[in-house]
Coordinates of C-alpha atoms in Angstrom, one line a residue:
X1 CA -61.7 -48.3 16.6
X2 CA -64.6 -46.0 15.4
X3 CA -64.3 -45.3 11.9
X4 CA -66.3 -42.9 9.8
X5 CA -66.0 -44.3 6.4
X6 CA -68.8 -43.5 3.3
X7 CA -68.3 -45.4 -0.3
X8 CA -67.0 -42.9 -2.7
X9 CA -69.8 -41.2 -4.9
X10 CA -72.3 -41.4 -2.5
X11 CA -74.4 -39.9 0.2
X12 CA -73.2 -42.5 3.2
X13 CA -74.2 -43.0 6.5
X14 CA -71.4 -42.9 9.3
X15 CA -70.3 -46.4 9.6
X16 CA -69.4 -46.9 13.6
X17 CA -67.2 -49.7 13.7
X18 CA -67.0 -51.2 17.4
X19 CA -64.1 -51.1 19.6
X20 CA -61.8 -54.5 18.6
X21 CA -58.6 -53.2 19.9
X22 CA -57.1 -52.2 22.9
X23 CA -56.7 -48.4 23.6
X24 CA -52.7 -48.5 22.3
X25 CA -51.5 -45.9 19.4
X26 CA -51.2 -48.1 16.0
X27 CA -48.1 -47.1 14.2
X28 CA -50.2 -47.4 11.0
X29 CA -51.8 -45.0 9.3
X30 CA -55.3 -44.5 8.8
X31 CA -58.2 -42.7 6.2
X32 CA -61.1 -41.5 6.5
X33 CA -63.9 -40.9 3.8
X34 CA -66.4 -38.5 5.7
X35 CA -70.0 -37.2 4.6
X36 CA -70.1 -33.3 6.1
X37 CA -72.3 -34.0 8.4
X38 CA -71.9 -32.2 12.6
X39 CA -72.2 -35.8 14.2
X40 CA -69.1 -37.3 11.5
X41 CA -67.3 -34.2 12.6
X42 CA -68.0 -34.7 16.5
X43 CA -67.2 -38.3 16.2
X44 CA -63.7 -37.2 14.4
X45 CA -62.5 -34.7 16.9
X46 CA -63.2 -37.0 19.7
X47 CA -60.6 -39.3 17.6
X48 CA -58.2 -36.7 16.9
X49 CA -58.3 -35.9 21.0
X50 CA -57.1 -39.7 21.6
X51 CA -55.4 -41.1 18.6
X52 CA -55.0 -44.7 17.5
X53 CA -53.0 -44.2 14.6
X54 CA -50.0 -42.1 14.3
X55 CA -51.0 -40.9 11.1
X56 CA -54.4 -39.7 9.9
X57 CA -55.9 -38.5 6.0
X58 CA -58.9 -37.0 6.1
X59 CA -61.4 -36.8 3.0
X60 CA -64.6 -35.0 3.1
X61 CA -67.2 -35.7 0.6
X62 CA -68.5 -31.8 0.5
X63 CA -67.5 -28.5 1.0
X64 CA -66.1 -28.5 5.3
X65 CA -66.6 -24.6 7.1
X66 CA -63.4 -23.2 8.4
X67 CA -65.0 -23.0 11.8
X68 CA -65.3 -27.4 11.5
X69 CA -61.5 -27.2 10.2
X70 CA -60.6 -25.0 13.0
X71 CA -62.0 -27.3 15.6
X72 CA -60.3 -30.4 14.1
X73 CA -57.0 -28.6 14.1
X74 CA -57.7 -27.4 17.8
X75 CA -58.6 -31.2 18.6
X76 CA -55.3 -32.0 16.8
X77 CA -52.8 -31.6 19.5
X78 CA -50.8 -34.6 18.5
X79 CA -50.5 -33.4 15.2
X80 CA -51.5 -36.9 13.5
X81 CA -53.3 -35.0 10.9
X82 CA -51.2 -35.5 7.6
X83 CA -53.8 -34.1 5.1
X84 CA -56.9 -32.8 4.8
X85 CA -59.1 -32.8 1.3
X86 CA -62.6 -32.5 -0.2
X87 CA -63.3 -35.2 -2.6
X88 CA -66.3 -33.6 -4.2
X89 CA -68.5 -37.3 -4.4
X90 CA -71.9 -36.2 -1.8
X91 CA -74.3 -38.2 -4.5
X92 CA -74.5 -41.6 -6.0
X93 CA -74.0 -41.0 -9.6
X94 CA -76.3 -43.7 -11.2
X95 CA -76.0 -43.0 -15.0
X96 CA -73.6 -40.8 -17.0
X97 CA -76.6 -38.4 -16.9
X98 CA -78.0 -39.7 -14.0
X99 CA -77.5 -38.9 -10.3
X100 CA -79.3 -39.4 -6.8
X101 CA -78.7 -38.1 -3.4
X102 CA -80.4 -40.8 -2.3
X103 CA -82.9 -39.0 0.1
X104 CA -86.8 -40.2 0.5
X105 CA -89.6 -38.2 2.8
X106 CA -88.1 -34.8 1.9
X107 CA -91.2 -32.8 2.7
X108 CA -93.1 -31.8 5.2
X109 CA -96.7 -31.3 3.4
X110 CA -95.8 -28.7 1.4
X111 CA -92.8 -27.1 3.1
X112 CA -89.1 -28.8 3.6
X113 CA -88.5 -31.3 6.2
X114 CA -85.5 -29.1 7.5
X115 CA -82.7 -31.8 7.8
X116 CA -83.6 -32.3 4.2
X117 CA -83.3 -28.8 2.6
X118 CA -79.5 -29.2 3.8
X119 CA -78.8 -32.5 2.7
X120 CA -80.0 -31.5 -0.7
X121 CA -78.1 -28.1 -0.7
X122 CA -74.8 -29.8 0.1
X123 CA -75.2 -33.2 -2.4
X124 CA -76.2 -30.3 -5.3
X125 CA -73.0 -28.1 -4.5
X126 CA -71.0 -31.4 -4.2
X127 CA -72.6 -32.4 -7.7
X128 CA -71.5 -28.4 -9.2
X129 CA -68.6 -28.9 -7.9
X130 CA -67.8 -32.2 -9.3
X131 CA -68.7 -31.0 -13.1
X132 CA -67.1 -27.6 -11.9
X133 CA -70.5 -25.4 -13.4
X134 CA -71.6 -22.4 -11.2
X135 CA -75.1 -22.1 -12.9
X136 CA -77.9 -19.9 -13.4
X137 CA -80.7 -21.2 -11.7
X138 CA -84.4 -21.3 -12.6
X139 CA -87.1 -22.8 -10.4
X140 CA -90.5 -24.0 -10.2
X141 CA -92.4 -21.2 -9.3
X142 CA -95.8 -23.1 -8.2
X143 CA -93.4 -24.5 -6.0
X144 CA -92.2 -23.0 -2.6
X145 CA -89.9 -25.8 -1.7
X146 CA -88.3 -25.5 -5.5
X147 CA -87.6 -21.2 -4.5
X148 CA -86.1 -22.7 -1.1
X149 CA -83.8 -24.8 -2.3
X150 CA -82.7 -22.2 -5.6
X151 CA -82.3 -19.6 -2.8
X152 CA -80.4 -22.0 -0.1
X153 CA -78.3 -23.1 -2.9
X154 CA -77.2 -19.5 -4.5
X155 CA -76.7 -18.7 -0.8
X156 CA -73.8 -21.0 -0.5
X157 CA -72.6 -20.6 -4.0
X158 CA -71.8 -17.0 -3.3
X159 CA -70.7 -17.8 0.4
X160 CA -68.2 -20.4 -1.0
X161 CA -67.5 -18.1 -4.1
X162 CA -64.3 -19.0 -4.6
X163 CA -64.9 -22.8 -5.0
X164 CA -66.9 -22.0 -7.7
X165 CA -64.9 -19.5 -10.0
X166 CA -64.5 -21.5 -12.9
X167 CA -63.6 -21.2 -16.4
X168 CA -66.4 -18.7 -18.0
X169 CA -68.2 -20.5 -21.1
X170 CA -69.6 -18.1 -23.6
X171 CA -73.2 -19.8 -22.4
X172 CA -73.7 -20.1 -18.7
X173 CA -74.7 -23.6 -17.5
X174 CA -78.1 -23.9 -15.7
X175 CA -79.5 -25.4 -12.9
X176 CA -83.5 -26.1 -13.8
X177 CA -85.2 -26.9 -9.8
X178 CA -88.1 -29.6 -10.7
X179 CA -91.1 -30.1 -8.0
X180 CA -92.3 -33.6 -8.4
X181 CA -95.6 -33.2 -7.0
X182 CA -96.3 -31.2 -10.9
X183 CA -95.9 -34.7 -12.3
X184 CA -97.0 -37.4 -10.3
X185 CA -98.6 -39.7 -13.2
X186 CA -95.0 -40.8 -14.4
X187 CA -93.5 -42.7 -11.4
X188 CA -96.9 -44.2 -11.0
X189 CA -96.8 -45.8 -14.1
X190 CA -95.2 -49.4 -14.7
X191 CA -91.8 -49.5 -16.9
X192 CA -90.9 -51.6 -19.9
X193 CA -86.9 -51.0 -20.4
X194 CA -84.4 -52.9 -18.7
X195 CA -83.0 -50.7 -16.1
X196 CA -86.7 -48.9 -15.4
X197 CA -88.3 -52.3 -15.3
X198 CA -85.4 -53.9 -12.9
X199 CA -86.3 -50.9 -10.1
X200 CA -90.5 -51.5 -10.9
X201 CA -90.6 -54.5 -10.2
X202 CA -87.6 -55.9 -8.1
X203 CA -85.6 -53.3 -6.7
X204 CA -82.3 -51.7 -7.9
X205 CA -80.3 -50.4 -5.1
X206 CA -77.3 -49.2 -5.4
X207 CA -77.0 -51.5 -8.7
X208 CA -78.1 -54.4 -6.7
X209 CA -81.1 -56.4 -6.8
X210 CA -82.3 -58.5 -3.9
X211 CA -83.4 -61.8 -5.5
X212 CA -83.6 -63.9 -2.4
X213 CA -87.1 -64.5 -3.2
X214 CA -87.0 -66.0 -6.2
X215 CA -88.7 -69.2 -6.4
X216 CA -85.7 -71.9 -6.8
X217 CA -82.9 -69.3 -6.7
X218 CA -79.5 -70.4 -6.3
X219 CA -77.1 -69.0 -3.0
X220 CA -75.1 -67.4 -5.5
X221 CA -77.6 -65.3 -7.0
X222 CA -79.9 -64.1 -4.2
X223 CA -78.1 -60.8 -4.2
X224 CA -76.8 -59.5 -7.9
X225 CA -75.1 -56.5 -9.4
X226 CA -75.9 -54.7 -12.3
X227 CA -73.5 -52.0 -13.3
X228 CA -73.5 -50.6 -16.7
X229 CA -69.6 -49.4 -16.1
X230 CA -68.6 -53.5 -15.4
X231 CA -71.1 -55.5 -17.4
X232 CA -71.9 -55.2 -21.2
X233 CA -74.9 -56.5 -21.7
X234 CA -76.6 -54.8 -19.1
X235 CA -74.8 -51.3 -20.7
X236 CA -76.2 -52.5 -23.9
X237 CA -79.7 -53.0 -23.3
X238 CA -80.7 -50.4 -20.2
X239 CA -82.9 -48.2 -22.9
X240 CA -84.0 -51.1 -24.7
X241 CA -88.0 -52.8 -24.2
X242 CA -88.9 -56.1 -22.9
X243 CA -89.1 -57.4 -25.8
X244 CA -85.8 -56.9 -27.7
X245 CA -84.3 -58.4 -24.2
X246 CA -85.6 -60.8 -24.7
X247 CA -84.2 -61.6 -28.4
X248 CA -80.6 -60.6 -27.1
X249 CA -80.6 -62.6 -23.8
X250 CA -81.3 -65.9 -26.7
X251 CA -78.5 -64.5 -28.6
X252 CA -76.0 -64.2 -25.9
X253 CA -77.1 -67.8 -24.4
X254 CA -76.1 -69.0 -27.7
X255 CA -73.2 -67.0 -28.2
X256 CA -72.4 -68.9 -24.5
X257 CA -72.8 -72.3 -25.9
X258 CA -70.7 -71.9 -28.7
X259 CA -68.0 -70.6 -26.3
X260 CA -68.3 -73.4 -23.7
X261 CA -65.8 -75.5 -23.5
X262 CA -66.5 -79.1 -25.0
X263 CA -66.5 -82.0 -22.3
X264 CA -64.6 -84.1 -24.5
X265 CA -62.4 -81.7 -25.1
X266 CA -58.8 -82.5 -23.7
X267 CA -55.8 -80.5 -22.7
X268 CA -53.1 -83.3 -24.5
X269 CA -50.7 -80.7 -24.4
X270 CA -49.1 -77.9 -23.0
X271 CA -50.4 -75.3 -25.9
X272 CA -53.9 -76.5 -24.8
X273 CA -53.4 -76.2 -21.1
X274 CA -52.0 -72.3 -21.8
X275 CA -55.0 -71.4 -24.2
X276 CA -57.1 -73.2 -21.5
X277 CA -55.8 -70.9 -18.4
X278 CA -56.1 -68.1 -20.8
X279 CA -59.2 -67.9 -21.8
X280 CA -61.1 -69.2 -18.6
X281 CA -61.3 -66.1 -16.8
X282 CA -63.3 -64.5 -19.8
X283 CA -65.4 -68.0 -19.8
X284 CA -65.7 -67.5 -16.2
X285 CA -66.9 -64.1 -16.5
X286 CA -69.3 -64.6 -19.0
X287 CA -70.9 -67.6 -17.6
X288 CA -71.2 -65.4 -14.6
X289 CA -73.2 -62.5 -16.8
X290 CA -75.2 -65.4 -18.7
X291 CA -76.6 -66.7 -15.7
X292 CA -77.3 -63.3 -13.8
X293 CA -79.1 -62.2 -16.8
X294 CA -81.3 -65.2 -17.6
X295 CA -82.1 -65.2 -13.9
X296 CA -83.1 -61.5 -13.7
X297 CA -85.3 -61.4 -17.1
X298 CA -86.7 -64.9 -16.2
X299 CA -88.3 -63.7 -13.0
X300 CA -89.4 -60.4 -14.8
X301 CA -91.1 -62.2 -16.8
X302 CA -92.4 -64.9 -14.4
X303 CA -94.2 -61.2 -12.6
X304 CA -95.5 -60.0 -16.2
X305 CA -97.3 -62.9 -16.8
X306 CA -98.3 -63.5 -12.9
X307 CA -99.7 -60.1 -12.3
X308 CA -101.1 -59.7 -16.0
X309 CA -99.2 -56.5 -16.1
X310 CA -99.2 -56.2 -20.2
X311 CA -103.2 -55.8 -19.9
X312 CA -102.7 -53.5 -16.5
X313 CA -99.8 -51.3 -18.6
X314 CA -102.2 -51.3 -21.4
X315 CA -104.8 -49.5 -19.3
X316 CA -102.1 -46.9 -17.4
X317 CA -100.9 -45.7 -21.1
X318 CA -104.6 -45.7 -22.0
X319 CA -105.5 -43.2 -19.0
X320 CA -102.3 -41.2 -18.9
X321 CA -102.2 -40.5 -23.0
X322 CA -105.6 -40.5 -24.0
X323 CA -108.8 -38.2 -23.4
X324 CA -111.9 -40.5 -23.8
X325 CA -113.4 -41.0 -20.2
X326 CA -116.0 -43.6 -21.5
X327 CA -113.4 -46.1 -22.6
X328 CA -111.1 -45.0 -19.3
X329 CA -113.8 -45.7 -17.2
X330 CA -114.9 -49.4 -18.9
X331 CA -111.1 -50.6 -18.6
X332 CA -110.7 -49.7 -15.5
X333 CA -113.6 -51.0 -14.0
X334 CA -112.7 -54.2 -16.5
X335 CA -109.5 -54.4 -15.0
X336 CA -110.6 -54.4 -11.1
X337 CA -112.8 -57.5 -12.1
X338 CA -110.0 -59.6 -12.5
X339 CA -108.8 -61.3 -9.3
X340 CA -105.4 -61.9 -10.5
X341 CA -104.7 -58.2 -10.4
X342 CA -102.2 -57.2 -7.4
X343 CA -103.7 -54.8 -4.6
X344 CA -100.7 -52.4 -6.0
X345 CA -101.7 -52.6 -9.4
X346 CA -105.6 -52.0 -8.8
X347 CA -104.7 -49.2 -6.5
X348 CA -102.6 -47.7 -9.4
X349 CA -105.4 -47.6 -11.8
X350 CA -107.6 -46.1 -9.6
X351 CA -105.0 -43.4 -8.7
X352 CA -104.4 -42.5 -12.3
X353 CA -107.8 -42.3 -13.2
X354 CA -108.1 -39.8 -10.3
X355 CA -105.4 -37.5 -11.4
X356 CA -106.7 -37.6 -14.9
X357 CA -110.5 -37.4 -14.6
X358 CA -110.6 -35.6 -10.9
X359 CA -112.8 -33.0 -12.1
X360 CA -114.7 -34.5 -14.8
X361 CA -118.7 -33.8 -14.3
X362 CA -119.1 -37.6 -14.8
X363 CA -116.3 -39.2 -12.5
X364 CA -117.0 -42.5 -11.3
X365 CA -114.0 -42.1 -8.7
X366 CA -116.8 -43.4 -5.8
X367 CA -117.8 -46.2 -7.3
X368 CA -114.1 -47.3 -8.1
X369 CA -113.4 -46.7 -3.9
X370 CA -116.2 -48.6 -3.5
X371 CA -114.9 -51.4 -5.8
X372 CA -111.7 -51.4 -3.8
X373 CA -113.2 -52.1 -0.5
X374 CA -115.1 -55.2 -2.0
X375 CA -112.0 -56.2 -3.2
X376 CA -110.5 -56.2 0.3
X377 CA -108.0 -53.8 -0.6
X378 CA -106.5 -52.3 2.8
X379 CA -107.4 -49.1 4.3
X380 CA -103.9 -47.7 4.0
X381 CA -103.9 -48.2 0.6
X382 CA -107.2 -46.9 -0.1
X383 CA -105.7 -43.5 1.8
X384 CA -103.3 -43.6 -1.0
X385 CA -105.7 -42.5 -3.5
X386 CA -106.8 -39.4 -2.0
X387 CA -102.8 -38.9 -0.7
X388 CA -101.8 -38.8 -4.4
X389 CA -104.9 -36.4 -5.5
X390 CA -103.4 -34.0 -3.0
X391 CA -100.2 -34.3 -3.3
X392 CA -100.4 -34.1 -7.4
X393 CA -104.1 -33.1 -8.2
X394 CA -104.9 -30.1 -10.6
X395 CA -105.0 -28.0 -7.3
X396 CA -101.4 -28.2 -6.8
X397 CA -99.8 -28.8 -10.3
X398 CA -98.2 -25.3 -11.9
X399 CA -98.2 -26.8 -15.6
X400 CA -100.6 -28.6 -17.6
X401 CA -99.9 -32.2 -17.0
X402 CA -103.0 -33.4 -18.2
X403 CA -104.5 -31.3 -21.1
X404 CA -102.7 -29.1 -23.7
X405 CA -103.3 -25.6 -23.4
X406 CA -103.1 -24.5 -26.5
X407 CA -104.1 -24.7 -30.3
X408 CA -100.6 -25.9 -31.0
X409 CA -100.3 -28.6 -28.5
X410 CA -103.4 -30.2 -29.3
X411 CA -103.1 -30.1 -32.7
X412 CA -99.5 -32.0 -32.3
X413 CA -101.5 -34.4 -30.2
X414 CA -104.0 -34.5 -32.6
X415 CA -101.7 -35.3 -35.3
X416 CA -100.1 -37.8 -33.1
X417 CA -102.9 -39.7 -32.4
X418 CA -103.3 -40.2 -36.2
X419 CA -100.4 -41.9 -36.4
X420 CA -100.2 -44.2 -34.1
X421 CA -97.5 -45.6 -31.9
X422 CA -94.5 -47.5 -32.2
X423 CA -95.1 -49.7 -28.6
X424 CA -98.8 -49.3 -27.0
X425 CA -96.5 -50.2 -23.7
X426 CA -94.4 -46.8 -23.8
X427 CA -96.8 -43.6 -25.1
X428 CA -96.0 -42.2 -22.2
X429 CA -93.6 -39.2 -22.2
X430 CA -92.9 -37.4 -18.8
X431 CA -93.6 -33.9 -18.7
X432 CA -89.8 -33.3 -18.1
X433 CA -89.1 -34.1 -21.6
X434 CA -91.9 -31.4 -22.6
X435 CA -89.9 -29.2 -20.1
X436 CA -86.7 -29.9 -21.0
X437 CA -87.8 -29.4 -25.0
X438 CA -89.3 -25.6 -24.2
X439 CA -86.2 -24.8 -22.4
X440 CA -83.9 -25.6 -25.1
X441 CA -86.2 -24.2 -27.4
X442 CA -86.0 -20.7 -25.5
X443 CA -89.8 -21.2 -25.1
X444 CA -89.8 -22.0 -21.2
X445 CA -91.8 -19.3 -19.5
X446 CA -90.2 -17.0 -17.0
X447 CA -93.3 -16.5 -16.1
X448 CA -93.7 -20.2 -14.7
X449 CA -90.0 -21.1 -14.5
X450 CA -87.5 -17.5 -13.1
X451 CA -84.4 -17.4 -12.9
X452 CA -83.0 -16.4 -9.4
X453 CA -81.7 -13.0 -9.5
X454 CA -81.5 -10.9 -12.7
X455 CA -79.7 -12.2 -15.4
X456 CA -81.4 -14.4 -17.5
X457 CA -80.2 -16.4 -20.2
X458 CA -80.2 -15.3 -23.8
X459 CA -78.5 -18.2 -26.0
X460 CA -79.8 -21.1 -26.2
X461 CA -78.3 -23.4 -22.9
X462 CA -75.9 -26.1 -23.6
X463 CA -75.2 -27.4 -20.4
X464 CA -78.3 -28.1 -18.0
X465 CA -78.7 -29.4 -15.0
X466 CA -82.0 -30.8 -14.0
X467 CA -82.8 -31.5 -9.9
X468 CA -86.3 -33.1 -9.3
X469 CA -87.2 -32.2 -5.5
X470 CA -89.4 -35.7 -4.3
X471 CA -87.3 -38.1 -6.7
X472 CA -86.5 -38.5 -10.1
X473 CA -87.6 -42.1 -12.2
X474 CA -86.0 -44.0 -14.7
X475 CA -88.1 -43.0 -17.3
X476 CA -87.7 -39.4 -17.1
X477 CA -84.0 -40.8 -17.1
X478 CA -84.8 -42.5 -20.4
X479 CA -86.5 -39.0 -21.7
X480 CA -83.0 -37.2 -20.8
X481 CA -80.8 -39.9 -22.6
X482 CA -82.7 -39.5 -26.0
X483 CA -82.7 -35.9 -25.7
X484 CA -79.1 -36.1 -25.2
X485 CA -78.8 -37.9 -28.5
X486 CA -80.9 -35.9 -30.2
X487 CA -80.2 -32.3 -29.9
X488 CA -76.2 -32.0 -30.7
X489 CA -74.2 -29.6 -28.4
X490 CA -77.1 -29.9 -26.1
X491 CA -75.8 -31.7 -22.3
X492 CA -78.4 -32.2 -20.4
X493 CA -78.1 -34.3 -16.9
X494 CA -80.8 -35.4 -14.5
X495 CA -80.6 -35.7 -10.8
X496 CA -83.2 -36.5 -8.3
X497 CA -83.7 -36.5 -4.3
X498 CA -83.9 -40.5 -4.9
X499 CA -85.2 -42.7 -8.1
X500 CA -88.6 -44.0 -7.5
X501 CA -90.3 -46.4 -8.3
X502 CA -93.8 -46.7 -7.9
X503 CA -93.8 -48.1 -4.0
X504 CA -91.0 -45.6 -3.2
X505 CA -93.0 -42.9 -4.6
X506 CA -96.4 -43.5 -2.8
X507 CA -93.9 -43.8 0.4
X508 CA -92.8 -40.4 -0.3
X509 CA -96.2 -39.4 -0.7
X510 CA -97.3 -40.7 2.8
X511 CA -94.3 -39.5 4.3
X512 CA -95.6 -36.2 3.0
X513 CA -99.1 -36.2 4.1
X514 CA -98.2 -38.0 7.4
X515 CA -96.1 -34.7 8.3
X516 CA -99.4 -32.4 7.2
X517 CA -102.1 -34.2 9.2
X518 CA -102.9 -37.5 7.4
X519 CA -102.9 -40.5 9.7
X520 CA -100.9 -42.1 7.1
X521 CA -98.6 -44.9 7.6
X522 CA -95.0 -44.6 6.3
X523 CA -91.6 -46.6 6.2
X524 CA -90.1 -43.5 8.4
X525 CA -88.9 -40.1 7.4
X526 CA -85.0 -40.6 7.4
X527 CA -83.5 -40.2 4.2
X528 CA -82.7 -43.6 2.5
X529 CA -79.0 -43.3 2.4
X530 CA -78.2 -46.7 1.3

């Protein structure tokens, strides 16, 4: 049979399923989960014109045109159609405030890959549809592909207008349109909470991690799951730094030991033998969670202490927080004289110290190249360094990522230079959260953020809805959760073309300047539905 089938709460390929069966009409019925996409919608009416079931339901994952439900009602002349639905579920959600339409290489230099601009207009109306908000939006305005998307997006809202005539709140939602090439210092930068650390250095995809080259892993644990909605721990300690993991993954090993059963324990009886049965599955479970756990913090901290990344994070924080281009320049230069450092991790360094000191009268961005090249770092990933200049640099960036602006901003710097830091590891605050804090504050400039059309909000917003064109992190996911927490009545939720980390992102970047001339090498430009 061919089968067009995409896991619920995501943006899914078409699975085509080969043909197992002879050409005879089932008397079963059969479902379909379908992404709204022309080719699913092809591959469906050629289905409905020779039927192999007698009875068909249909789900799309977006909003279907009447002209696509005409044709599959035309194509329909058996009438095995029992029902027809949208299941509003076009995005993965990742986090309670967290969602992806797992998409990478959306732009063309500066412009929209086309395919792209669609595939994010439909996963954003399947995400307003699915928290039932018809927003005002505001955009980036340094940003052309941010006005695209606000515009594509309204388009469709007041086409499909009737979809999206909910309930009126006394304070409109809004829809905030992010450009991620104003901020490209924070997915370059590496992570030190569970969940951000997980995707830096191993991978998360779709909640799994790939651990199939793990030194000495087990066949059981080369591929693992982490789900916050089906394992505690992990739920417990996404937010929380390397260190406290540490300290709870000791406590629930012992926890563990004192639940394990004895070996000398014996089931004499029939009471023992029921309390065994009984509790085994939770025994079961939690051995399971133990060992997934100690496996995945273990090799963490097997790549920490590998690739000296405390000393490497050290330096990032220094560059990205702090002003003093004498000591920048000394630890970086200290830092690409150690030969244990990763070609990634050099190339990092270099790359923030770009972005931050790319006009400074005294850069010593050549001699850092040149460094590289003695090394034997590769070409492509010396390329990278200029990619990221261009794709983030000052020339490009609509807000002040780098230096406050004002008397007020540097003197709440100032101020919180004086008193220090709770973690040298995590200064670092996206400028999202800056964003985000303006906004709520009624502070956000309409001059650099307008709202499509001409209303504008006058209350302060309640529910907002943040879209990062180029990919989100889970930092900036981090930034959103303590916001949440700490501004009552305020419900803020982040979404992003895809979550980066900081090889995704410099893929994204290539992608980018591949499309705009740069003979850059990239993993390909289809979006990473996964």
């Amino acid at each position: 049979m061919v089968s067009g089938v995409t896991p619920p709460l995501s943006a899914g390929k078409l699975v085509v399923l080969a043909l197992l069966e002879p050409w005879s009409r089932s008397e079963e019925s059969h479902r379909y989960k379908l992404l709204v996409e022309k080719e699913n919608v092809e591959h469906l009416i050629q289905e409905l014109r020779r039927p192999k079931y007698s009875v068909y339901f249909i789900y799309f994952s977006n909003v279907i045109s009447k002209s696509e439900i005409k044709a599959l009602a035309e194509a329909d002349e058996q009438e095995v159609v029992a029902e027809v639905q949208e299941f509003y579920g076009d995005f993965i959600a990742v986090n309670p405030h967290l969602f992806s339409l797992n998409l990478q290489g959306v732009a063309r230099g500066r412009s929209w890959e086309p395919s792209m601009l669609q595939r994010c207009v439909q996963g954003l109306t399947s995400v307003l549809l699915a928290l039932k908000k018809c927003p005002m939006i505001r955009y980036q305005l340094s940003s052309d592909m941010s006005k695209r998307l606000a515009e594509s997006l309204k388009g469709l809202i007041t086409k499909e207008y009737e979809l999206f005539d909910f309930r009126k709140t006394e304070v409109p939602p809004l829809l905030l349109i992010l450009d991620r090439s104003d901020d490209a210092i924070t997915p370059l930068l590496n992570q030190w909470t569970y969940q951000a650390m997980v995707h830096e250095l191993l991978g998360l995809n779709n909640n799994r991690i790939d651990l199939s080259r793990v030194p000495g892993i087990g066949k059981e644990l080369k591929e693992v799951v982490l789900s916050a909605e089906h394992d505690e721990f992990y739920a417990n300690n996404l937010y929380l730094n390397f260190g406290e993991i540490g300290t709870n993954i000791k406590n629930l090993m012992e926890d563990f030991q004192k639940k394990k059963p004895k070996d000398q324990q014996r089931l004499e009886s029939i009471s023992d033998m029921k309390a065994f049965v009984d509790n085994y599955p939770q025994f079961k479970k939690m051995s399971g969670t133990v060992s997934k756990h100690v496996t995945v913090v273990g090799e963490l901290s097997r790549l920490v202490a590998e690739r000296q990344l405390m000393e490497v994070s050290e330096t990032e924080q220094e560059l990205s927080c702090q002003s003093d281009h004498s000591n920048a320049q000394q630890s970086v230069r200290r830092q690409l004289l150690n030969p244990r450092l990763s070609e990634l991790d050099c190339v990092r360094l270099v790359m923030l110290y770009a972005l931050r000191y790319e006009r400074h009268s005294n850069s010593i961005l050549p001699g850092l190249m040149e460094e590289l090249s003695r090394r034997g770092v590769s070409e492509r990933h010396r390329r990278m360094v200029k990619a990221v200049v261009e794709y983030g640099g000052k020339r490009v960036r609509g807000s002040d990522l780098i230096a406050p602006s004002d008397a007020v901003a540097i003197t709440k710097q100032f101020f919180k230079g004086l008193k220090g830091v709770e973690n040298v590891y995590t200064q670092h605050q996206p400028l999202v959260h800056d964003t985000l804090d303006q906004l709520i504050k009624g502070r956000l400039k309409d001059s650099q953020f307008p709202y499509l059309g001409a209303s504008t909000l006058r209350d302060r917003p309640q529910d907002i809805i943040v879209f990062m064109i180029g990919g989100a992190t889970y930092e900036e996911a981090l930034s959103v959760y303590n916001l949440n927490r700490s501004m009552p009545g305020v419900r803020i939720v982040l979404g992003g073309s895809c979550i980066h980390n900081t090889k995704s992102f410099l893929e994204e970047v290539m992608s980018s300047a591949g499309q705009s001339g740069e003979r850059a090498q990239t993993s390909g430009r289809q979006g990473n539905r996964r």
